[in-house]
PDB file of C-alpha atoms and ligand atoms in Angstrom:
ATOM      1  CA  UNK E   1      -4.385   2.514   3.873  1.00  0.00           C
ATOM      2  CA  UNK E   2      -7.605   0.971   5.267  1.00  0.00           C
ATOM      3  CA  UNK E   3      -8.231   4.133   6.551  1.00  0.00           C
ATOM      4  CA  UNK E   4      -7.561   6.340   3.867  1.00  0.00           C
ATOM      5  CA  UNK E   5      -9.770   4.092   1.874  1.00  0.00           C
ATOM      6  CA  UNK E   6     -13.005   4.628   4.258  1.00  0.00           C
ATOM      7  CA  UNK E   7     -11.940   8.004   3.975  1.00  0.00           C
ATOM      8  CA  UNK E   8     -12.273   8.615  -0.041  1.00  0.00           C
ATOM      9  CA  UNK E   9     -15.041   6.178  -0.364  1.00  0.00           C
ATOM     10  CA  UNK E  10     -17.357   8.064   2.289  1.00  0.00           C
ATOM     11  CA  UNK E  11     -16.107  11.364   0.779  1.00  0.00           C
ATOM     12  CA  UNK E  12     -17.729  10.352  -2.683  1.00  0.00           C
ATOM     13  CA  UNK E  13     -21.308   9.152   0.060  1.00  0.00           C
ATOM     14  CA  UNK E  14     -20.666   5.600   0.084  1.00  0.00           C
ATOM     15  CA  UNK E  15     -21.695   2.577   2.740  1.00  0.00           C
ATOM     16  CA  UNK E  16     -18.330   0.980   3.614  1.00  0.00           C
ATOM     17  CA  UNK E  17     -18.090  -2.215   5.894  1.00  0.00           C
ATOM     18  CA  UNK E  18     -15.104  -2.539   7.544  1.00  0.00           C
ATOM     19  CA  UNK E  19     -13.447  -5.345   9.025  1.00  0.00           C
ATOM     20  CA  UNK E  20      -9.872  -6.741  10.562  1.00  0.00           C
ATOM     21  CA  UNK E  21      -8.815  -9.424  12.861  1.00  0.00           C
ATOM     22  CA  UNK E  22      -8.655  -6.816  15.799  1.00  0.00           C
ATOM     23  CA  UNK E  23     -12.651  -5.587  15.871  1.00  0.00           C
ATOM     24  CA  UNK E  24     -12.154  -3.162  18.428  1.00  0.00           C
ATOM     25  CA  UNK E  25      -9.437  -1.132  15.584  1.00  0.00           C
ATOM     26  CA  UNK E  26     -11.290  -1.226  12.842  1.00  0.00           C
ATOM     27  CA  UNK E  27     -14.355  -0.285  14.666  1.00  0.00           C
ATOM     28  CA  UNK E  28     -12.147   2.891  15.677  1.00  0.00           C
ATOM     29  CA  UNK E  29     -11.061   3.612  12.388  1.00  0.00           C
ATOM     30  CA  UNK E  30     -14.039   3.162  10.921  1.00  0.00           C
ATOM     31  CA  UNK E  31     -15.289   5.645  12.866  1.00  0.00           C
ATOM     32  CA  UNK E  32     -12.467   8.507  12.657  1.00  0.00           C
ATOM     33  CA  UNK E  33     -12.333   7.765   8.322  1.00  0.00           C
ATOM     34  CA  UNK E  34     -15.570   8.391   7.994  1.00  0.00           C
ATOM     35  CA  UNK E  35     -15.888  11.040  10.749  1.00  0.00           C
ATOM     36  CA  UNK E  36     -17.832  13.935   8.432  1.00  0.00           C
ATOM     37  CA  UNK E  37     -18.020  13.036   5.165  1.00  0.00           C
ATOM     38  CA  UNK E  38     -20.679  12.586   3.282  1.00  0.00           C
ATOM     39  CA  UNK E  39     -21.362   8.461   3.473  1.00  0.00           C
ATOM     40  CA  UNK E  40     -20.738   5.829   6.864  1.00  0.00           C
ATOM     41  CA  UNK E  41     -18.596   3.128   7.895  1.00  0.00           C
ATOM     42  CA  UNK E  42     -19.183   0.849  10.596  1.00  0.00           C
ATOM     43  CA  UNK E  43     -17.280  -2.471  11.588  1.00  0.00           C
ATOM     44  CA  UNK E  44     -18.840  -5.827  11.000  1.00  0.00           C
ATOM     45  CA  UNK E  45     -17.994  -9.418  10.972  1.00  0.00           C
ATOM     46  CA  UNK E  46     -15.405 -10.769   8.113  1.00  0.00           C
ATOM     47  CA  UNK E  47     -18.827 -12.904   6.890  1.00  0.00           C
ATOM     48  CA  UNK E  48     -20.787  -9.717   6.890  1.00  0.00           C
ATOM     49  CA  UNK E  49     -18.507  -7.745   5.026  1.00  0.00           C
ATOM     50  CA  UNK E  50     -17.674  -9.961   2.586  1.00  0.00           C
ATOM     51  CA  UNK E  51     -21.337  -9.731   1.388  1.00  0.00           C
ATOM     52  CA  UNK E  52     -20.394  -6.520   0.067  1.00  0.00           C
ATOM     53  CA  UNK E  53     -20.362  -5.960  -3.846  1.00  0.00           C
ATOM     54  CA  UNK E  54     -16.932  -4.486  -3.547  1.00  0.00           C
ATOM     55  CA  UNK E  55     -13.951  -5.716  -1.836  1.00  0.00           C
ATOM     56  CA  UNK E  56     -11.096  -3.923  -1.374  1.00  0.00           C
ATOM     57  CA  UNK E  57      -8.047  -5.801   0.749  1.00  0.00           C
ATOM     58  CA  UNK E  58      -5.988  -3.810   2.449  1.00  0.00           C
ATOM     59  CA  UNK E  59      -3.574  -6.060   2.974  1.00  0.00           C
ATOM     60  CA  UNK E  60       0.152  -6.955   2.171  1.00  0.00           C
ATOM     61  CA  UNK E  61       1.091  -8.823  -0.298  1.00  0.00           C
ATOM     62  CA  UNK E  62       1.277 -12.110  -0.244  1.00  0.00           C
ATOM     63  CA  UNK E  63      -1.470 -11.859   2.551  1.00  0.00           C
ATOM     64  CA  UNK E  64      -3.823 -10.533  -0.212  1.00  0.00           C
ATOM     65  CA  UNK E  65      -3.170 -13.648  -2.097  1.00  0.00           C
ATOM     66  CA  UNK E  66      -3.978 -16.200   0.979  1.00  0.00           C
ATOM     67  CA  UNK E  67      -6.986 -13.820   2.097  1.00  0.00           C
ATOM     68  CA  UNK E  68      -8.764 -14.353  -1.213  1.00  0.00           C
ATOM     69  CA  UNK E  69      -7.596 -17.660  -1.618  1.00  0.00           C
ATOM     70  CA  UNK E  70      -9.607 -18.831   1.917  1.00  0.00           C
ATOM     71  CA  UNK E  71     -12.190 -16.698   1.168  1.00  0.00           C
ATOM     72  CA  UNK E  72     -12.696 -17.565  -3.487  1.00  0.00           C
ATOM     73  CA  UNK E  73     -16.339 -18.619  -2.701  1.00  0.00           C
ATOM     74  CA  UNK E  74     -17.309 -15.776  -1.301  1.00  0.00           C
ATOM     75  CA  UNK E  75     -15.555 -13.284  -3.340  1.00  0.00           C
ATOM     76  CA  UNK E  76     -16.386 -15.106  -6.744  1.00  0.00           C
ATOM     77  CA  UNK E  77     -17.923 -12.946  -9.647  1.00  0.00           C
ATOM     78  CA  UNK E  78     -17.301  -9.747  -7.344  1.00  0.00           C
ATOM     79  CA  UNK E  79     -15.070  -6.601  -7.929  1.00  0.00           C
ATOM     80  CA  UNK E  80     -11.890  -7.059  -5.382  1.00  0.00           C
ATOM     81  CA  UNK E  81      -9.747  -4.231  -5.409  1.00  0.00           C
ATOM     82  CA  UNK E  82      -6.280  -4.451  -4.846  1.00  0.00           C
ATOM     83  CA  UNK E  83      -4.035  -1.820  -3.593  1.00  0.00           C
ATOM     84  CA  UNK E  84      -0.812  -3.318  -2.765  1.00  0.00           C
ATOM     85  CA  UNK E  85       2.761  -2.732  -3.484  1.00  0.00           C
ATOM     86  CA  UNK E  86       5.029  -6.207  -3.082  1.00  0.00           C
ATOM     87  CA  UNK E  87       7.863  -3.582  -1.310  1.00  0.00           C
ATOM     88  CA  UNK E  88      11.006  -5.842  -0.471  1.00  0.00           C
ATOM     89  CA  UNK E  89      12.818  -4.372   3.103  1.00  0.00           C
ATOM     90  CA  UNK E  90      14.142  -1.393   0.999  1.00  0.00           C
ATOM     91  CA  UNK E  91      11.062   0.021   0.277  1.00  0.00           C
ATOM     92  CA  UNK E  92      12.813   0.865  -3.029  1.00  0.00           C
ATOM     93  CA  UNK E  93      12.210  -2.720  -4.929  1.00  0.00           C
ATOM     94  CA  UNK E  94       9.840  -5.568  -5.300  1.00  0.00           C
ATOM     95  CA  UNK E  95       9.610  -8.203  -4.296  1.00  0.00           C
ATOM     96  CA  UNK E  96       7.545  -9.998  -7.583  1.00  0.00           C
ATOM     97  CA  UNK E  97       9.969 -10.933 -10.933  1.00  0.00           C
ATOM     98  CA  UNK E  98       9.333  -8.299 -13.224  1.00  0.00           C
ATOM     99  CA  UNK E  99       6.902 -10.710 -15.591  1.00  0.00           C
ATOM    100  CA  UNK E 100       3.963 -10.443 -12.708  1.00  0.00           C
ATOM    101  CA  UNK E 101       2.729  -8.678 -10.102  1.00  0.00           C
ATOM    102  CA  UNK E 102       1.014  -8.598  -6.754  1.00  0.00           C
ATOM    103  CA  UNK E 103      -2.032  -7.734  -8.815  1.00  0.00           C
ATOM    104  CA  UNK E 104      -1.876 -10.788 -11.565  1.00  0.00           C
ATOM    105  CA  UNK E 105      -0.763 -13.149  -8.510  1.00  0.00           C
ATOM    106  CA  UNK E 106      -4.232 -12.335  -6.849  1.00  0.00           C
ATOM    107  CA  UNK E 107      -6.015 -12.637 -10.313  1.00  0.00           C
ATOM    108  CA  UNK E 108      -4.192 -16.042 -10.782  1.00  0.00           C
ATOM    109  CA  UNK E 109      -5.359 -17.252  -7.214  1.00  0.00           C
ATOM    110  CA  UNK E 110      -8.990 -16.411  -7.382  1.00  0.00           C
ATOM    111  CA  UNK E 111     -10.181 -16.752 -11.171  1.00  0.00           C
ATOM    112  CA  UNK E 112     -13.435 -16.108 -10.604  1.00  0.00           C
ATOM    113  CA  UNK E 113     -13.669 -12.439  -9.597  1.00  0.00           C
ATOM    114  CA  UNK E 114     -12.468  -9.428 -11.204  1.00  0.00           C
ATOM    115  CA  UNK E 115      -8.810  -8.280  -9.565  1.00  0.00           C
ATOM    116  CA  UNK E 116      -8.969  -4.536 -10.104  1.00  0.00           C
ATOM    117  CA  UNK E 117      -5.726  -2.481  -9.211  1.00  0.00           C
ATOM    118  CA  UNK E 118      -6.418   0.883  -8.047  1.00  0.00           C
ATOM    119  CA  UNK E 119      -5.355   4.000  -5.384  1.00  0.00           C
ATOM    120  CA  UNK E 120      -2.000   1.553  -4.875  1.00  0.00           C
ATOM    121  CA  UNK E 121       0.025   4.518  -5.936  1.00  0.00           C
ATOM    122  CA  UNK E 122      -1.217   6.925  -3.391  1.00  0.00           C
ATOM    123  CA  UNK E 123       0.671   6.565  -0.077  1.00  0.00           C
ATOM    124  CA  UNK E 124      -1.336   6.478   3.221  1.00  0.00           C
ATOM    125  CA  UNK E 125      -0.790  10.122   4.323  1.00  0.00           C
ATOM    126  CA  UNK E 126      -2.126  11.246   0.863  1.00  0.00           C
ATOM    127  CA  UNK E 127      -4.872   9.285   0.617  1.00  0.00           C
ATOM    128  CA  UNK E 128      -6.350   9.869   4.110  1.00  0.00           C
ATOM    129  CA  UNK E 129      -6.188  13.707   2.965  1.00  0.00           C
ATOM    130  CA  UNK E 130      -7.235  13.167  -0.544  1.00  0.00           C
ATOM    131  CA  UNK E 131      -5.256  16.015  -2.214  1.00  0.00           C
ATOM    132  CA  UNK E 132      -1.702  17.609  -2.791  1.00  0.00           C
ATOM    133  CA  UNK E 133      -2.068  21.446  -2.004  1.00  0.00           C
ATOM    134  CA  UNK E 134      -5.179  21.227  -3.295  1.00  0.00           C
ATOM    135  CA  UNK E 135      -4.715  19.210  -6.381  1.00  0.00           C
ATOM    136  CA  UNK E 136      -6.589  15.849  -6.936  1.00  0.00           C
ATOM    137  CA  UNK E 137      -4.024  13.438  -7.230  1.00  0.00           C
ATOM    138  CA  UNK E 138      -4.399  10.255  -9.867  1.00  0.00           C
ATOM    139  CA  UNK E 139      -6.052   6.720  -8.650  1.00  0.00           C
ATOM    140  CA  UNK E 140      -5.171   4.844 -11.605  1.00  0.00           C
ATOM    141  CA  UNK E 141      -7.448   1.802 -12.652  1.00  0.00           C
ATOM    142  CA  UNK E 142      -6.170  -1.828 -14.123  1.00  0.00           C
ATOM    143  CA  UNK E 143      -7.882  -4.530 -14.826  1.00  0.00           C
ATOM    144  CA  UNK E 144      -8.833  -6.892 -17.570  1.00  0.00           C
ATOM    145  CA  UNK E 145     -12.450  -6.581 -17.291  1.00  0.00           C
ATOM    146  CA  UNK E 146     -13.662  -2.992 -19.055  1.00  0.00           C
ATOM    147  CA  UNK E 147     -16.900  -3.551 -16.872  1.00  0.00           C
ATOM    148  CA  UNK E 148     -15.289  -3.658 -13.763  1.00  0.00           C
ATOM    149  CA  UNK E 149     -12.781  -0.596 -14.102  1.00  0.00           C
ATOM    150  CA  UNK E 150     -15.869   1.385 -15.397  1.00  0.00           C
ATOM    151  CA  UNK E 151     -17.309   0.400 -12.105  1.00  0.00           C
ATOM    152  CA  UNK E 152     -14.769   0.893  -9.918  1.00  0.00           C
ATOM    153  CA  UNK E 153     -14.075   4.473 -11.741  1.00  0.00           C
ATOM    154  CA  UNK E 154     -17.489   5.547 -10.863  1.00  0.00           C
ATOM    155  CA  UNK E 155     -16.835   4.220  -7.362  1.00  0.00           C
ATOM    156  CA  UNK E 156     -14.016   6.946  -6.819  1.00  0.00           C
ATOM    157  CA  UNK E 157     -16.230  10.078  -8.034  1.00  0.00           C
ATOM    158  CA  UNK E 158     -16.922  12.448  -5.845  1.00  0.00           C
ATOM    159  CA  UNK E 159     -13.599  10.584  -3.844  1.00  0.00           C
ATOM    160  CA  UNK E 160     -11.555  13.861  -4.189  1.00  0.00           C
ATOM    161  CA  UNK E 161      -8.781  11.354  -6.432  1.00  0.00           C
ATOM    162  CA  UNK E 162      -9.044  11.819 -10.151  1.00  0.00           C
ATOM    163  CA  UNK E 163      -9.639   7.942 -11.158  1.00  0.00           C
ATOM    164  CA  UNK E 164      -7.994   7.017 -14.163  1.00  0.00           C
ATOM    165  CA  UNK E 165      -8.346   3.800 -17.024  1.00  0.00           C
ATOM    166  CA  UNK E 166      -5.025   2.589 -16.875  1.00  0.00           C
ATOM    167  CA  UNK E 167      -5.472  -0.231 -18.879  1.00  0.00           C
ATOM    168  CA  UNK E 168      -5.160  -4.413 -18.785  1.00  0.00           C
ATOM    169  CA  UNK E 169      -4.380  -5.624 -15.096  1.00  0.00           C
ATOM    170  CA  UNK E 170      -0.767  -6.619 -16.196  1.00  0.00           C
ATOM    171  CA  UNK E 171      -0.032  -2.533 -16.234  1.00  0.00           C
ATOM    172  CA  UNK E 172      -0.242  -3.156 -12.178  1.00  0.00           C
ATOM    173  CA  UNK E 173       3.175  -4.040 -12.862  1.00  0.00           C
ATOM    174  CA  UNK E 174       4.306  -0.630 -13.854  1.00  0.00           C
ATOM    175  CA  UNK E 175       1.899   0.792 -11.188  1.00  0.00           C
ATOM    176  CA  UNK E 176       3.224  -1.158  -8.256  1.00  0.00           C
ATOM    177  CA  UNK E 177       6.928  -0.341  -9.306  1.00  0.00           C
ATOM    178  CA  UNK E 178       5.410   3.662  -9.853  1.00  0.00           C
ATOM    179  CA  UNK E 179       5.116   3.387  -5.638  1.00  0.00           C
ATOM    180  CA  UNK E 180       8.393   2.324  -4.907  1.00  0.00           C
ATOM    181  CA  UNK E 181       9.549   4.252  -7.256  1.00  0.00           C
ATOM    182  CA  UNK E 182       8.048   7.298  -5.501  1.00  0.00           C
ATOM    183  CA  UNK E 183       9.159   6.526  -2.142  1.00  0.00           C
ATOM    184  CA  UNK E 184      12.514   6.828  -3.546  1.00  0.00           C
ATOM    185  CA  UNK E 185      13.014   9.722  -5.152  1.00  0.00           C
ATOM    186  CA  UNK E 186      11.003  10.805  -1.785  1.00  0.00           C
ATOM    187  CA  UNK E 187      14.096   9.689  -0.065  1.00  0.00           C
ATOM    188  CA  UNK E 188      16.577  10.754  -2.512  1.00  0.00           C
ATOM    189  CA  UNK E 189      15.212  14.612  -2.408  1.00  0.00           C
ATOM    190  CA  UNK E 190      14.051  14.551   1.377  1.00  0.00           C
ATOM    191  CA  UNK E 191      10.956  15.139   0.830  1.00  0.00           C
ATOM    192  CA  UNK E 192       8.967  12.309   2.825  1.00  0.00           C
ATOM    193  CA  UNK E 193       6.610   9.765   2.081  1.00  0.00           C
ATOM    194  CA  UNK E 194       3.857  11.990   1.405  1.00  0.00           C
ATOM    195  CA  UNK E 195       3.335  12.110  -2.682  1.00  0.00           C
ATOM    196  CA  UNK E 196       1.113  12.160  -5.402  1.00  0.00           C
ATOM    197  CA  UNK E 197       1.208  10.971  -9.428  1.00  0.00           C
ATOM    198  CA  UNK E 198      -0.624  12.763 -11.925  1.00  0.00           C
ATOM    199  CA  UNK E 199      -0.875  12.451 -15.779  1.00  0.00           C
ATOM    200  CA  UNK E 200      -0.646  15.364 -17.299  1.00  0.00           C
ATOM    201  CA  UNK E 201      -1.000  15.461 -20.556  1.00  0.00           C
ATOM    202  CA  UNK E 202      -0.681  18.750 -22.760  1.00  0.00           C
ATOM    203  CA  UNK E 203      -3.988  17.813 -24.224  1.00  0.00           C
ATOM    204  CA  UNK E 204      -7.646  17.499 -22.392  1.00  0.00           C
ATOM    205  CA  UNK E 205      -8.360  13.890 -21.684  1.00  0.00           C
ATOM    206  CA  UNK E 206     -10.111  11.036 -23.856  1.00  0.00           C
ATOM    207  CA  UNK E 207     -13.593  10.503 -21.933  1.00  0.00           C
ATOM    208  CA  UNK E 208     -16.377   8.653 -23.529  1.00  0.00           C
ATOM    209  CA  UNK E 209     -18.557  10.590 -25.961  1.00  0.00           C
ATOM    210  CA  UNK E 210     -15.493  12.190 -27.399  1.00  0.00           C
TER     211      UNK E 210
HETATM  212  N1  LIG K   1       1.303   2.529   3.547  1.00  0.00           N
HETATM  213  C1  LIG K   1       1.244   3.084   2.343  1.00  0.00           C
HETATM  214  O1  LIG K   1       1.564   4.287   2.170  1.00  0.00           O
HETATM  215  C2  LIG K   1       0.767   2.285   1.173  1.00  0.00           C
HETATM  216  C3  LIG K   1       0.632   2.930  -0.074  1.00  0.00           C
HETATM  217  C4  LIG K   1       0.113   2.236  -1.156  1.00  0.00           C
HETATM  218  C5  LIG K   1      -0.221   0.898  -0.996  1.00  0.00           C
HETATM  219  N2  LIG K   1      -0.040   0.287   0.204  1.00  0.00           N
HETATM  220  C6  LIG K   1      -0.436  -1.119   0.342  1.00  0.00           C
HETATM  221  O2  LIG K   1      -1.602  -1.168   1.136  1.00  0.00           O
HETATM  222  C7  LIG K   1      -1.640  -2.394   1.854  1.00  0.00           C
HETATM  223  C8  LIG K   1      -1.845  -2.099   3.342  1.00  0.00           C
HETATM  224  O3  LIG K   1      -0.747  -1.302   3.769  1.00  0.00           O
HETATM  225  P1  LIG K   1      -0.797  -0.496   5.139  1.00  0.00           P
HETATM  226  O4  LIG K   1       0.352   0.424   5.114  1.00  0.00           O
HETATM  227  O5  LIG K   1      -2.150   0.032   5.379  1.00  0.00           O
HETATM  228  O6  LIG K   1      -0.474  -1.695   6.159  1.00  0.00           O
HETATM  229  P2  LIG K   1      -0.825  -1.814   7.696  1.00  0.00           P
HETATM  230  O7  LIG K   1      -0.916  -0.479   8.328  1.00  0.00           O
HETATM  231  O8  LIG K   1       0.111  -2.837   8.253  1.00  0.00           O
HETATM  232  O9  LIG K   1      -2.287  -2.394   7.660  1.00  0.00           O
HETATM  233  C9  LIG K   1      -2.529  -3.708   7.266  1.00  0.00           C
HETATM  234  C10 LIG K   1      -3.758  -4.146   8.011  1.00  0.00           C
HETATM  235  O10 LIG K   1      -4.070  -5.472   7.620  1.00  0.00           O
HETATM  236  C11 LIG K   1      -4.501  -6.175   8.781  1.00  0.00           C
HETATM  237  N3  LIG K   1      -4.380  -7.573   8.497  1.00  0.00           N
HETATM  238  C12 LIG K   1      -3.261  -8.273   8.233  1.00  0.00           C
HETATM  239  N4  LIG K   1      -3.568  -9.554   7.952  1.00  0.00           N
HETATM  240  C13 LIG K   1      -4.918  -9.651   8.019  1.00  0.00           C
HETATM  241  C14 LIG K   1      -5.842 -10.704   7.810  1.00  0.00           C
HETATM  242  N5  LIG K   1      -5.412 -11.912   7.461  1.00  0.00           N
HETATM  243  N6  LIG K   1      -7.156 -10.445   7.957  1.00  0.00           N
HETATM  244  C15 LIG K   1      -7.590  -9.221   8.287  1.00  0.00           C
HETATM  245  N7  LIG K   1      -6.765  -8.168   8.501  1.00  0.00           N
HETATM  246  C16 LIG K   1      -5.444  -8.392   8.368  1.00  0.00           C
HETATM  247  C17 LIG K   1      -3.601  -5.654   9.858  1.00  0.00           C
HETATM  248  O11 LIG K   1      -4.182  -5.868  11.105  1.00  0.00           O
HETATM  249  P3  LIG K   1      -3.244  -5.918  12.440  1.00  0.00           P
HETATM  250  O12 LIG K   1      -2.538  -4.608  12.531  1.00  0.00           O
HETATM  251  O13 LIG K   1      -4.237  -6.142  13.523  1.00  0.00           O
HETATM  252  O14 LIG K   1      -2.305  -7.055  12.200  1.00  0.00           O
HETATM  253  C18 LIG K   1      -3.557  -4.175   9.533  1.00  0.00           C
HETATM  254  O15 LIG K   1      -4.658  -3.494  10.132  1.00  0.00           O
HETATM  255  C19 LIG K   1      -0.325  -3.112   1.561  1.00  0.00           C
HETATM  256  O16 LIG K   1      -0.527  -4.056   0.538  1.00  0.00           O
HETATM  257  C20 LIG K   1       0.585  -1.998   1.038  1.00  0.00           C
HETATM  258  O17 LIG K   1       1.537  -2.471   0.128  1.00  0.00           O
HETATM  259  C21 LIG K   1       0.441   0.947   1.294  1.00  0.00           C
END
């Protein structure tokens, strides 16, 4: 996912900092991500990359929680974006009672930034590539802060993935359930783990100015 990440964010000409507790792999897939598009990524230190504006952890669940828990100072009053899916070993289920979520579990643990959900229902293939057959596929945005979903929103133009409002943060519990959810009717119809979500609505979309 890390890399799929580098690779949307540098599609839409952003700087991304990357960093993992094996330098010489995220140095690598820094490099490969970001190989042609439009922005850069380049591997620095944890310290270093945690300067940036944006965080996004791309890390399991409940790592993500422990992660940001170490690390509250630094990430305080910042955007940290959270794509994970609490999978239990089915791949099928969760692992989070259905009144939370891997999402509002991260919120919970570090108060004082703003846990945005986002590009969680997009598996890895898919979001490396950006597309479906050509079709921009949905990132879809939750959090409780209007600011920072605007943000991130604007973030993901020019990402190839149509980004999305998807409402209060407590919608990441639909959203991580959407995943698993995926994966199985991937399994049930043999079609892979390669998929996309889009709303389609048979109207054009609310957008501000309307
Ligand atoms: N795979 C998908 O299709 C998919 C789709 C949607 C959402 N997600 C979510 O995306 C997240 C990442 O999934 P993934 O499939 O990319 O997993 P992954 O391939 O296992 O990557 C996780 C990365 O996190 C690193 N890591 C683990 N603990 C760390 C720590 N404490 N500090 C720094 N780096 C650490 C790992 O490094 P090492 O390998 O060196 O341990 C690894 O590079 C998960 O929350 C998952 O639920 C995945």
């Amino acid at each position: 996912m890390g890399a799929g990440v580098i690779a949307r964010l540098t599609q839409a000409g952003h700087t991304v900092l990357v960093s993992g507790h094996n330098a010489e792999k995220a140095a690598a897939t820094a490099e490969e991500a970001s190989a042609g598009q439009q922005g850069s990524a380049k591997a620095v230190d944890e310290n270093v990359a945690l300067e940036a504006g944006i965080v996004v952890l791309a890390l399991w669940y409940p790592a993500t929680v422990d992660f940001a828990t170490e690390n509250a100072d630094k990430l305080a009053g910042k955007i940290v974006i959270d794509i994970a899916i609490p999978l239990d070993s089915t791949y099928t289920r969760l692992t989070t009672p259905p009144d939370t979520s891997a999402a509002e579990e991260l919120s919970k643990a570090i108060p004082q930034s703003f846990v945005v959900k986002a590009m969680n229902t997009i598996p890895a293939g898919t979001l490396k590539v950006g597309e479906i057959g050509g079709i921009d596929v949905d990132a879809f945005v939750a959090s409780d802060s209007q600011e920072a979903t605007d943000t991130v929103i604007e973030l993901l133009n020019g990402s190839g993935l149509r980004a999305l409002d998807a409402g209060k943060l407590d919608n990441a519990r639909l959203l991580e359930r959407l995943t698993a959810f995926g994966i199985e009717l991937g399994q049930r119809h043999g079609v892979g783990f390669d998929f996309g979500w889009k709303f389609l609505p048979a109207g054009d979309l609310f957008t501000e100015g309307d």
